[in-house]
Amino acid sequence: MKKILVIIVFFVSVFAFGQDKSSVFKRKHELKVGAIHLLGGPILEGTYEYIYSKDFTYGTSVLMSLDSKNYYEEEFSITPFARFYFQETKEYGAQGFFVEGFAKYLSGKYSPDLFFITNIPKSYTAGALGLGLGKKWFNSSGFVFEVLVGVGRTIGGGDQPDAIFRGDIGLGYRF
């Protein structure tokens, strides 16, 4: 009877409590928050990224300014993106060095003067296309850390910035 009980407990513990250590590599969704934007000004940037394959992901970022009196030109933006990863080992997907292509729809207030001293800022809405570079790390529990820097060119003319910047330190979780 004791042998049967030991065998049952052994099988239950193996199947009920055994966890696959590589399960974090099979997760396909990430949510991140931009740390520099959040700390530097009351600006919230959230990012969702879907891991399509080990070398390719896509997603979108949404940026909202929580204070209309700050000096950041963007008050709202939506940025869909696609990333191509270039890691040396392929067994861990969607991590390491990446190149990003993005499109951006943005609105805010713009003045050619940096601190709005001589000009009154005017509201604008624009679209932009750009490229970015970055690197991503994640640990076995699913926490993600990434660094991203990118530059884009606005499309159209008028009172809007000629170039836009995309960059932050992202902190998040892969699930």
Coordinates of N, CA, C and O in Angstrom, one line a residue:
M1 N 0.8 -1.2 0.0 CA 0.0 0.0 0.0 C 0.9 1.3 0.0 O 0.6 2.2 -0.7
K2 N 1.9 1.2 0.8 CA 2.8 2.4 0.8 C 3.5 2.6 -0.5 O 3.7 3.7 -0.9
K3 N 3.9 1.5 -1.2 CA 4.5 1.7 -2.5 C 3.5 2.3 -3.5 O 3.9 3.2 -4.3
I4 N 2.3 1.9 -3.5 CA 1.3 2.5 -4.4 C 1.1 4.0 -4.1 O 1.0 4.8 -5.0
L5 N 1.0 4.3 -2.8 CA 0.9 5.7 -2.4 C 2.1 6.5 -2.8 O 1.9 7.7 -3.3
V6 N 3.3 6.0 -2.7 CA 4.5 6.7 -3.1 C 4.5 6.9 -4.6 O 4.8 8.0 -5.1
I7 N 4.1 5.9 -5.4 CA 4.0 6.0 -6.8 C 3.0 7.1 -7.3 O 3.2 7.9 -8.1
I8 N 1.8 7.1 -6.6 CA 0.8 8.1 -6.9 C 1.3 9.5 -6.6 O 1.1 10.4 -7.4
V9 N 1.9 9.7 -5.5 CA 2.4 11.0 -5.1 C 3.5 11.4 -6.1 O 3.5 12.6 -6.5
F10 N 4.3 10.5 -6.5 CA 5.4 10.8 -7.4 C 4.8 11.3 -8.7 O 5.2 12.3 -9.3
F11 N 3.8 10.6 -9.3 CA 3.2 11.0 -10.6 C 2.5 12.3 -10.5 O 2.5 13.1 -11.4
V12 N 1.7 12.4 -9.4 CA 1.0 13.7 -9.2 C 2.0 14.9 -9.1 O 1.8 15.9 -9.7
S13 N 3.1 14.7 -8.4 CA 4.0 15.8 -8.2 C 4.7 16.1 -9.6 O 5.0 17.2 -9.9
V14 N 5.0 15.1 -10.3 CA 5.7 15.3 -11.6 C 4.7 16.0 -12.6 O 5.1 17.0 -13.2
F15 N 3.5 15.6 -12.7 CA 2.6 16.2 -13.6 C 1.9 17.5 -13.1 O 1.6 18.4 -13.9
A16 N 1.7 17.6 -11.8 CA 1.0 18.8 -11.3 C 1.9 19.9 -11.0 O 1.6 21.1 -11.3
F17 N 3.1 19.6 -10.6 CA 4.0 20.7 -10.2 C 5.2 20.9 -11.1 O 5.9 21.8 -11.0
G18 N 5.3 20.0 -12.1 CA 6.4 20.2 -13.0 C 6.1 21.3 -14.0 O 5.1 21.3 -14.6
Q19 N 7.0 22.2 -14.0 CA 6.9 23.4 -14.9 C 8.0 23.4 -16.0 O 9.1 23.1 -15.7
D20 N 7.6 23.7 -17.2 CA 8.5 23.8 -18.3 C 9.3 25.1 -18.2 O 8.7 26.2 -18.3
K21 N 10.6 25.0 -18.0 CA 11.5 26.2 -17.9 C 11.5 27.0 -19.2 O 11.7 28.2 -19.2
S22 N 11.3 26.3 -20.3 CA 11.3 27.0 -21.6 C 10.0 27.7 -22.0 O 9.8 28.2 -23.0
S23 N 9.0 27.6 -21.0 CA 7.7 28.1 -21.4 C 7.7 29.6 -21.6 O 6.9 30.1 -22.4
V24 N 8.6 30.4 -21.0 CA 8.7 31.8 -21.3 C 9.1 32.1 -22.8 O 8.7 33.1 -23.3
F25 N 9.7 31.2 -23.4 CA 10.1 31.3 -24.8 C 9.0 31.0 -25.7 O 9.0 31.3 -26.9
K26 N 7.9 30.4 -25.2 CA 6.8 30.1 -26.1 C 5.7 31.2 -25.9 O 4.7 31.1 -26.6
R27 N 5.9 32.1 -25.0 CA 4.9 33.2 -24.9 C 4.9 34.1 -26.1 O 6.0 34.4 -26.6
K28 N 3.8 34.7 -26.5 CA 3.7 35.4 -27.7 C 3.3 36.9 -27.5 O 3.2 37.6 -28.5
H29 N 3.0 37.4 -26.3 CA 2.5 38.7 -26.1 C 3.4 39.5 -25.1 O 3.9 38.9 -24.1
E30 N 3.6 40.8 -25.4 CA 4.3 41.6 -24.4 C 3.6 42.9 -24.2 O 3.1 43.5 -25.2
L31 N 3.6 43.4 -23.0 CA 3.1 44.7 -22.7 C 4.3 45.5 -22.0 O 4.9 44.9 -21.1
K32 N 4.5 46.7 -22.4 CA 5.6 47.5 -21.9 C 5.1 48.9 -21.6 O 4.2 49.4 -22.2
V33 N 5.8 49.6 -20.7 CA 5.6 51.0 -20.4 C 6.9 51.7 -20.6 O 8.0 51.2 -20.2
G34 N 6.9 52.9 -21.2 CA 8.1 53.8 -21.4 C 8.5 54.4 -20.1 O 7.8 55.3 -19.6
A35 N 9.6 54.1 -19.5 CA 10.1 54.6 -18.2 C 10.6 56.0 -18.3 O 10.3 56.8 -17.4
I36 N 11.3 56.4 -19.3 CA 11.9 57.7 -19.4 C 10.7 58.8 -19.6 O 10.7 59.8 -19.0
H37 N 9.8 58.5 -20.5 CA 8.6 59.4 -20.7 C 7.9 59.5 -19.4 O 7.4 60.7 -19.0
L38 N 7.7 58.5 -18.7 CA 6.9 58.5 -17.4 C 7.6 59.3 -16.3 O 7.0 60.1 -15.6
L39 N 8.9 59.1 -16.2 CA 9.7 59.8 -15.2 C 10.0 61.3 -15.6 O 10.0 62.1 -14.7
G40 N 10.3 61.5 -16.9 CA 10.7 62.8 -17.3 C 9.6 63.8 -17.4 O 9.8 65.0 -17.2
G41 N 8.5 63.4 -17.6 CA 7.3 64.3 -17.7 C 6.1 63.4 -17.5 O 6.1 62.2 -17.7
P42 N 5.0 64.0 -17.2 CA 3.8 63.1 -17.1 C 3.3 62.6 -18.4 O 2.3 63.1 -18.9
I43 N 4.1 61.8 -19.1 CA 3.7 61.2 -20.4 C 3.6 59.7 -20.3 O 4.6 59.1 -19.8
L44 N 2.5 59.1 -20.7 CA 2.3 57.7 -20.6 C 2.5 57.1 -22.0 O 1.7 57.5 -22.9
E45 N 3.4 56.2 -22.2 CA 3.5 55.5 -23.4 C 3.4 54.0 -23.1 O 4.3 53.4 -22.4
G46 N 2.4 53.3 -23.7 CA 2.2 51.9 -23.5 C 2.4 51.2 -24.8 O 2.1 51.8 -25.9
T47 N 3.0 50.0 -24.8 CA 3.3 49.3 -26.0 C 2.9 47.9 -25.9 O 3.1 47.2 -24.9
Y48 N 2.2 47.4 -26.9 CA 1.9 46.0 -27.1 C 2.7 45.4 -28.3 O 2.7 46.0 -29.3
E49 N 3.3 44.2 -28.1 CA 4.1 43.6 -29.1 C 3.7 42.1 -29.2 O 3.6 41.4 -28.2
Y50 N 3.4 41.7 -30.4 CA 3.1 40.3 -30.7 C 4.3 39.6 -31.4 O 4.8 40.1 -32.3
I51 N 4.7 38.5 -30.8 CA 5.8 37.8 -31.3 C 5.3 36.8 -32.4 O 4.8 35.7 -32.0
Y52 N 5.5 37.1 -33.6 CA 5.1 36.3 -34.7 C 6.0 35.1 -35.0 O 5.5 34.0 -35.2
S53 N 7.3 35.3 -34.9 CA 8.3 34.3 -35.0 C 9.5 34.7 -34.2 O 9.5 35.7 -33.6
K54 N 10.5 33.9 -34.3 CA 11.8 34.1 -33.5 C 12.5 35.4 -34.0 O 13.2 36.0 -33.3
D55 N 12.3 35.7 -35.3 CA 13.0 36.8 -35.9 C 12.1 38.1 -36.2 O 12.6 39.1 -36.5
F56 N 10.8 37.9 -36.1 CA 9.9 39.0 -36.5 C 8.8 39.2 -35.5 O 8.1 38.3 -35.0
T57 N 8.5 40.5 -35.1 CA 7.4 40.9 -34.2 C 6.8 42.1 -34.8 O 7.4 42.8 -35.6
Y58 N 5.5 42.4 -34.4 CA 4.9 43.6 -34.7 C 4.0 44.0 -33.6 O 3.6 43.2 -32.7
G59 N 3.6 45.3 -33.5 CA 2.8 45.8 -32.5 C 2.5 47.3 -32.6 O 2.7 47.8 -33.7
T60 N 2.1 47.9 -31.6 CA 1.7 49.3 -31.6 C 2.0 50.0 -30.2 O 2.0 49.3 -29.2
S61 N 2.4 51.2 -30.3 CA 2.6 52.0 -29.1 C 1.6 53.2 -29.1 O 1.3 53.8 -30.2
V62 N 1.1 53.5 -28.0 CA 0.2 54.7 -27.8 C 0.8 55.6 -26.7 O 1.2 55.2 -25.6
L63 N 1.0 56.9 -27.1 CA 1.6 57.9 -26.2 C 0.5 58.9 -25.9 O -0.2 59.4 -26.9
M64 N 0.4 59.3 -24.6 CA -0.6 60.3 -24.2 C 0.1 61.2 -23.2 O 0.7 60.7 -22.3
S65 N 0.1 62.5 -23.4 CA 0.6 63.5 -22.5 C -0.5 63.7 -21.4 O -1.6 64.0 -21.7
L66 N -0.1 63.6 -20.2 CA -1.0 63.7 -19.1 C -1.0 65.1 -18.6 O -1.8 65.4 -17.7
D67 N -0.2 66.0 -19.1 CA -0.2 67.4 -18.7 C -0.1 68.3 -20.0 O 0.9 68.2 -20.7
S68 N -1.1 69.1 -20.3 CA -1.1 69.9 -21.5 C -0.1 71.1 -21.5 O 0.1 71.7 -22.5
K69 N 0.5 71.4 -20.3 CA 1.4 72.5 -20.2 C 2.9 72.1 -20.3 O 3.7 72.9 -20.0
N70 N 3.2 70.9 -20.6 CA 4.6 70.5 -20.7 C 5.2 70.9 -22.1 O 4.5 71.3 -22.9
Y71 N 6.5 70.8 -22.2 CA 7.2 71.3 -23.4 C 7.4 70.2 -24.4 O 8.1 70.4 -25.4
Y72 N 6.8 69.0 -24.2 CA 6.9 67.9 -25.2 C 6.0 68.2 -26.4 O 4.8 68.5 -26.1
E73 N 6.4 68.1 -27.6 CA 5.6 68.5 -28.7 C 4.4 67.6 -29.0 O 3.4 68.0 -29.5
E74 N 4.6 66.3 -28.7 CA 3.5 65.3 -28.9 C 2.6 65.3 -27.7 O 3.0 65.1 -26.6
E75 N 1.3 65.4 -28.0 CA 0.3 65.2 -27.0 C -0.4 63.9 -27.1 O -0.9 63.3 -26.1
F76 N -0.4 63.3 -28.3 CA -1.0 62.0 -28.5 C -0.4 61.4 -29.8 O -0.1 62.1 -30.8
S77 N -0.1 60.1 -29.7 CA 0.4 59.5 -30.9 C 0.1 58.0 -30.9 O 0.0 57.4 -29.8
I78 N -0.1 57.4 -32.1 CA -0.3 56.0 -32.3 C 0.8 55.6 -33.2 O 1.0 56.1 -34.3
T79 N 1.6 54.5 -32.8 CA 2.7 54.1 -33.6 C 2.7 52.6 -33.9 O 3.2 51.9 -33.0
P80 N 2.2 52.2 -35.0 CA 2.4 50.8 -35.4 C 3.8 50.5 -35.9 O 4.4 51.4 -36.5
F81 N 4.4 49.3 -35.5 CA 5.7 49.1 -35.9 C 5.9 47.6 -36.2 O 5.1 46.7 -35.9
A82 N 7.0 47.3 -36.9 CA 7.5 45.9 -37.2 C 8.9 45.8 -36.9 O 9.7 46.8 -37.2
R83 N 9.3 44.7 -36.2 CA 10.7 44.6 -35.8 C 11.3 43.3 -36.4 O 10.7 42.3 -36.4
F84 N 12.6 43.4 -36.8 CA 13.4 42.2 -37.3 C 14.5 42.1 -36.3 O 15.3 43.0 -36.1
Y85 N 14.7 40.9 -35.7 CA 15.7 40.6 -34.7 C 16.9 39.9 -35.4 O 16.7 39.1 -36.2
F86 N 18.1 40.3 -34.9 CA 19.3 39.7 -35.4 C 20.1 39.1 -34.3 O 21.2 39.7 -33.9
Q87 N 19.7 38.1 -33.7 CA 20.5 37.4 -32.6 C 21.3 36.3 -33.2 O 20.9 35.7 -34.2
E88 N 22.4 35.9 -32.5 CA 23.2 34.9 -33.1 C 22.6 33.5 -32.8 O 22.7 32.6 -33.6
T89 N 22.0 33.3 -31.7 CA 21.4 32.0 -31.4 C 19.9 32.1 -31.6 O 19.3 33.1 -31.1
K90 N 19.3 31.2 -32.2 CA 17.9 31.3 -32.6 C 17.0 30.5 -31.6 O 15.8 30.6 -31.8
E91 N 17.5 29.9 -30.6 CA 16.6 29.2 -29.7 C 15.8 30.1 -28.8 O 14.8 29.7 -28.2
Y92 N 16.2 31.3 -28.6 CA 15.5 32.3 -27.8 C 14.9 33.3 -28.7 O 15.6 34.1 -29.2
G93 N 13.6 33.3 -28.9 CA 13.0 34.2 -29.9 C 12.8 35.6 -29.4 O 12.6 35.8 -28.2
A94 N 12.8 36.5 -30.3 CA 12.4 37.9 -30.1 C 13.2 38.6 -29.0 O 12.6 39.2 -28.1
Q95 N 14.5 38.4 -29.0 CA 15.3 39.2 -28.1 C 16.7 39.5 -28.8 O 17.0 38.9 -29.8
G96 N 17.4 40.4 -28.2 CA 18.7 40.8 -28.8 C 18.5 42.1 -29.6 O 17.6 42.9 -29.4
F97 N 19.4 42.3 -30.5 CA 19.5 43.5 -31.4 C 18.3 43.4 -32.4 O 18.1 42.4 -33.0
F98 N 17.7 44.6 -32.6 CA 16.6 44.6 -33.6 C 16.6 45.9 -34.4 O 17.1 46.9 -33.9
V99 N 16.0 45.9 -35.6 CA 15.8 47.0 -36.4 C 14.3 47.2 -36.6 O 13.6 46.2 -36.8
E100 N 13.8 48.4 -36.4 CA 12.4 48.6 -36.4 C 12.0 49.6 -37.5 O 12.6 50.6 -37.7
G101 N 10.9 49.3 -38.2 CA 10.3 50.3 -39.1 C 9.0 50.7 -38.5 O 8.2 49.8 -38.0
F102 N 8.6 52.0 -38.5 CA 7.4 52.4 -37.9 C 6.7 53.5 -38.7 O 7.3 54.2 -39.5
A103 N 5.4 53.6 -38.5 CA 4.6 54.7 -39.0 C 4.0 55.3 -37.8 O 3.7 54.6 -36.8
K104 N 3.8 56.6 -37.8 CA 3.3 57.3 -36.7 C 2.2 58.3 -37.0 O 2.4 59.1 -38.0
Y105 N 1.1 58.3 -36.3 CA 0.1 59.4 -36.4 C 0.2 60.2 -35.1 O 0.1 59.6 -34.0
L106 N 0.5 61.5 -35.2 CA 0.7 62.2 -34.0 C 0.0 63.6 -34.0 O -0.3 64.1 -35.1
S107 N -0.3 64.1 -32.9 CA -0.9 65.4 -32.8 C -0.3 66.1 -31.5 O 0.2 65.4 -30.6
G108 N -0.2 67.4 -31.6 CA 0.3 68.2 -30.5 C 0.4 69.6 -30.8 O -0.3 70.2 -31.6
K109 N 1.3 70.3 -30.1 CA 1.6 71.8 -30.3 C 3.0 71.9 -30.7 O 3.9 71.3 -30.2
Y110 N 3.2 72.8 -31.8 CA 4.6 72.9 -32.3 C 4.8 74.4 -32.5 O 4.0 75.2 -33.0
S111 N 6.1 74.8 -32.2 CA 6.6 76.1 -32.5 C 8.0 76.0 -32.9 O 8.8 75.2 -32.3
P112 N 8.5 76.7 -33.9 CA 9.9 76.6 -34.3 C 10.8 77.0 -33.2 O 12.0 76.5 -33.1
D113 N 10.4 77.9 -32.3 CA 11.2 78.2 -31.1 C 11.1 77.1 -30.1 O 10.0 76.6 -29.7
L114 N 12.2 76.7 -29.5 CA 12.3 75.5 -28.7 C 11.4 75.7 -27.4 O 10.7 74.8 -27.0
F115 N 11.5 76.8 -26.8 CA 10.8 77.0 -25.5 C 9.6 77.9 -25.6 O 9.1 78.5 -24.6
F116 N 9.0 78.1 -26.8 CA 7.8 78.9 -27.0 C 8.0 80.4 -26.5 O 7.0 81.0 -26.1
I117 N 9.2 80.9 -26.6 CA 9.4 82.3 -26.1 C 8.9 83.3 -27.1 O 8.2 84.2 -26.8
T118 N 9.3 83.2 -28.4 CA 8.9 84.2 -29.4 C 7.6 83.9 -30.1 O 6.9 84.7 -30.6
N119 N 7.3 82.6 -30.2 CA 6.1 82.2 -31.0 C 5.0 81.5 -30.1 O 5.4 80.9 -29.1
I120 N 3.8 81.7 -30.4 CA 2.8 81.0 -29.7 C 2.6 79.6 -30.4 O 2.5 79.6 -31.7
P121 N 2.7 78.5 -29.7 CA 2.6 77.2 -30.4 C 1.3 77.0 -31.0 O 0.2 77.4 -30.5
K122 N 1.3 76.3 -32.2 CA 0.1 76.0 -32.9 C -0.1 74.5 -32.9 O 0.8 73.7 -32.9
S123 N -1.4 74.2 -32.9 CA -1.8 72.7 -32.9 C -1.5 72.2 -34.2 O -1.7 72.8 -35.3
Y124 N -1.1 70.9 -34.3 CA -0.9 70.2 -35.5 C -1.3 68.8 -35.4 O -1.4 68.2 -34.3
T125 N -1.5 68.2 -36.6 CA -1.7 66.7 -36.7 C -0.9 66.3 -37.9 O -0.9 66.9 -39.0
A126 N -0.1 65.2 -37.8 CA 0.8 64.8 -38.8 C 0.9 63.3 -38.8 O 0.6 62.6 -37.9
G127 N 1.5 62.8 -39.9 CA 1.9 61.4 -40.1 C 3.4 61.4 -40.3 O 4.0 62.3 -40.8
A128 N 4.0 60.3 -39.9 CA 5.5 60.2 -40.1 C 5.8 58.7 -40.3 O 5.1 57.8 -39.9
L129 N 7.0 58.5 -41.0 CA 7.6 57.2 -41.2 C 9.0 57.3 -40.7 O 9.7 58.3 -40.9
G130 N 9.5 56.2 -40.2 CA 10.8 56.2 -39.6 C 11.4 54.8 -39.4 O 10.8 53.8 -39.6
L131 N 12.7 54.8 -38.9 CA 13.4 53.6 -38.6 C 14.0 53.8 -37.2 O 14.3 54.9 -36.7
G132 N 14.1 52.6 -36.5 CA 14.7 52.6 -35.1 C 15.6 51.5 -34.9 O 15.5 50.5 -35.7
L133 N 16.4 51.6 -33.9 CA 17.4 50.5 -33.5 C 17.2 50.3 -32.0 O 16.9 51.2 -31.3
G134 N 17.4 49.0 -31.6 CA 17.3 48.8 -30.2 C 17.8 47.4 -29.8 O 18.3 46.7 -30.6
K135 N 17.7 47.1 -28.5 CA 18.1 45.9 -28.0 C 17.1 45.5 -26.9 O 16.7 46.3 -26.1
K136 N 16.7 44.2 -26.8 CA 15.8 43.7 -25.9 C 16.4 42.5 -25.1 O 17.0 41.7 -25.7
W137 N 16.1 42.5 -23.8 CA 16.4 41.4 -22.9 C 15.2 41.0 -22.2 O 14.3 41.8 -21.9
F138 N 15.1 39.7 -21.8 CA 14.1 39.2 -20.9 C 14.6 38.1 -20.1 O 15.5 37.4 -20.5
N139 N 14.0 37.9 -18.9 CA 14.5 36.8 -18.0 C 13.5 35.7 -18.0 O 12.5 35.7 -18.7
S140 N 13.8 34.6 -17.3 CA 13.0 33.4 -17.3 C 11.6 33.6 -16.7 O 10.8 32.8 -17.0
S141 N 11.4 34.6 -15.9 CA 10.1 34.8 -15.4 C 9.2 35.7 -16.3 O 8.0 35.8 -16.0
G142 N 9.8 36.2 -17.3 CA 9.0 37.0 -18.3 C 9.1 38.5 -18.3 O 8.5 39.2 -19.1
F143 N 9.9 39.0 -17.4 CA 10.1 40.5 -17.4 C 11.0 40.9 -18.5 O 12.0 40.3 -18.8
V144 N 10.6 42.0 -19.1 CA 11.3 42.5 -20.4 C 11.9 43.9 -20.1 O 11.3 44.7 -19.4
F145 N 13.1 44.1 -20.6 CA 13.8 45.4 -20.6 C 14.3 45.6 -22.0 O 14.9 44.8 -22.6
E146 N 14.0 46.8 -22.5 CA 14.4 47.1 -23.9 C 14.9 48.6 -24.0 O 14.4 49.5 -23.2
V147 N 15.8 48.9 -24.9 CA 16.3 50.2 -25.2 C 16.0 50.4 -26.7 O 16.3 49.6 -27.5
L148 N 15.4 51.6 -27.0 CA 15.0 51.9 -28.4 C 15.3 53.3 -28.7 O 15.0 54.2 -27.9
V149 N 15.9 53.6 -29.9 CA 16.1 54.9 -30.4 C 15.7 54.9 -31.9 O 16.1 54.0 -32.6
G150 N 14.9 55.9 -32.3 CA 14.5 56.0 -33.7 C 14.3 57.4 -34.1 O 14.0 58.3 -33.3
V151 N 14.3 57.6 -35.4 CA 14.1 58.9 -36.0 C 13.1 58.7 -37.2 O 13.3 57.8 -37.9
G152 N 12.2 59.7 -37.4 CA 11.3 59.6 -38.5 C 11.1 61.0 -39.1 O 11.5 62.0 -38.6
R153 N 10.5 61.0 -40.3 CA 10.3 62.2 -41.1 C 8.8 62.4 -41.2 O 8.1 61.4 -41.6
T154 N 8.3 63.6 -40.9 CA 6.9 63.8 -41.1 C 6.5 64.0 -42.5 O 7.3 64.4 -43.3
I155 N 5.3 63.6 -42.8 CA 4.8 63.7 -44.2 C 3.8 64.8 -44.3 O 3.0 65.0 -43.5
G156 N 4.0 65.6 -45.3 CA 3.2 66.8 -45.5 C 3.9 68.1 -45.1 O 5.1 68.1 -45.0
G157 N 3.2 69.2 -45.0 CA 3.9 70.4 -44.7 C 3.1 71.2 -43.7 O 2.2 70.6 -43.0
G158 N 3.4 72.4 -43.5 CA 2.7 73.3 -42.6 C 3.4 73.4 -41.3 O 4.6 73.2 -41.2
D159 N 2.7 73.8 -40.3 CA 3.2 74.0 -38.9 C 3.3 72.7 -38.2 O 2.4 72.4 -37.4
Q160 N 4.3 72.0 -38.5 CA 4.6 70.7 -37.8 C 6.1 70.5 -37.8 O 6.8 71.0 -38.6
P161 N 6.6 69.6 -36.9 CA 8.0 69.4 -36.9 C 8.4 68.6 -38.2 O 7.6 67.8 -38.7
D162 N 9.6 68.9 -38.7 CA 10.1 68.2 -39.8 C 10.5 66.7 -39.5 O 10.4 65.8 -40.4
A163 N 11.0 66.5 -38.3 CA 11.5 65.2 -37.9 C 11.0 64.9 -36.5 O 10.7 65.8 -35.8
I164 N 10.8 63.6 -36.3 CA 10.3 63.2 -35.0 C 11.3 62.2 -34.4 O 12.0 61.5 -35.1
F165 N 11.3 62.1 -33.1 CA 12.1 61.2 -32.3 C 11.3 60.1 -31.7 O 10.2 60.4 -31.2
R166 N 11.8 58.9 -31.7 CA 11.1 57.8 -31.0 C 12.2 57.1 -30.2 O 13.1 56.6 -30.7
G167 N 12.0 57.0 -28.9 CA 12.9 56.3 -28.1 C 12.5 56.3 -26.6 O 11.8 57.2 -26.2
D168 N 13.0 55.3 -26.0 CA 12.6 55.1 -24.6 C 13.3 53.9 -24.0 O 13.9 53.1 -24.8
I169 N 13.2 53.7 -22.7 CA 13.6 52.5 -22.1 C 12.3 51.8 -21.7 O 11.5 52.4 -20.9
G170 N 12.0 50.7 -22.2 CA 10.8 50.0 -22.0 C 10.9 48.9 -20.9 O 11.8 48.1 -20.9
L171 N 10.0 48.9 -20.0 CA 9.9 47.9 -18.9 C 8.5 47.2 -19.1 O 7.5 47.8 -19.2
G172 N 8.6 45.9 -19.1 CA 7.3 45.2 -19.3 C 7.3 43.7 -18.9 O 8.2 43.2 -18.2
Y173 N 6.4 43.0 -19.4 CA 6.2 41.6 -19.1 C 5.7 40.8 -20.4 O 4.9 41.3 -21.1
R174 N 6.3 39.6 -20.5 CA 5.9 38.7 -21.7 C 5.0 37.7 -21.1 O 5.3 37.0 -20.1
F175 N 3.9 37.5 -21.8 CA 2.9 36.5 -21.3 C 2.3 35.7 -22.5 O 2.5 36.0 -23.6

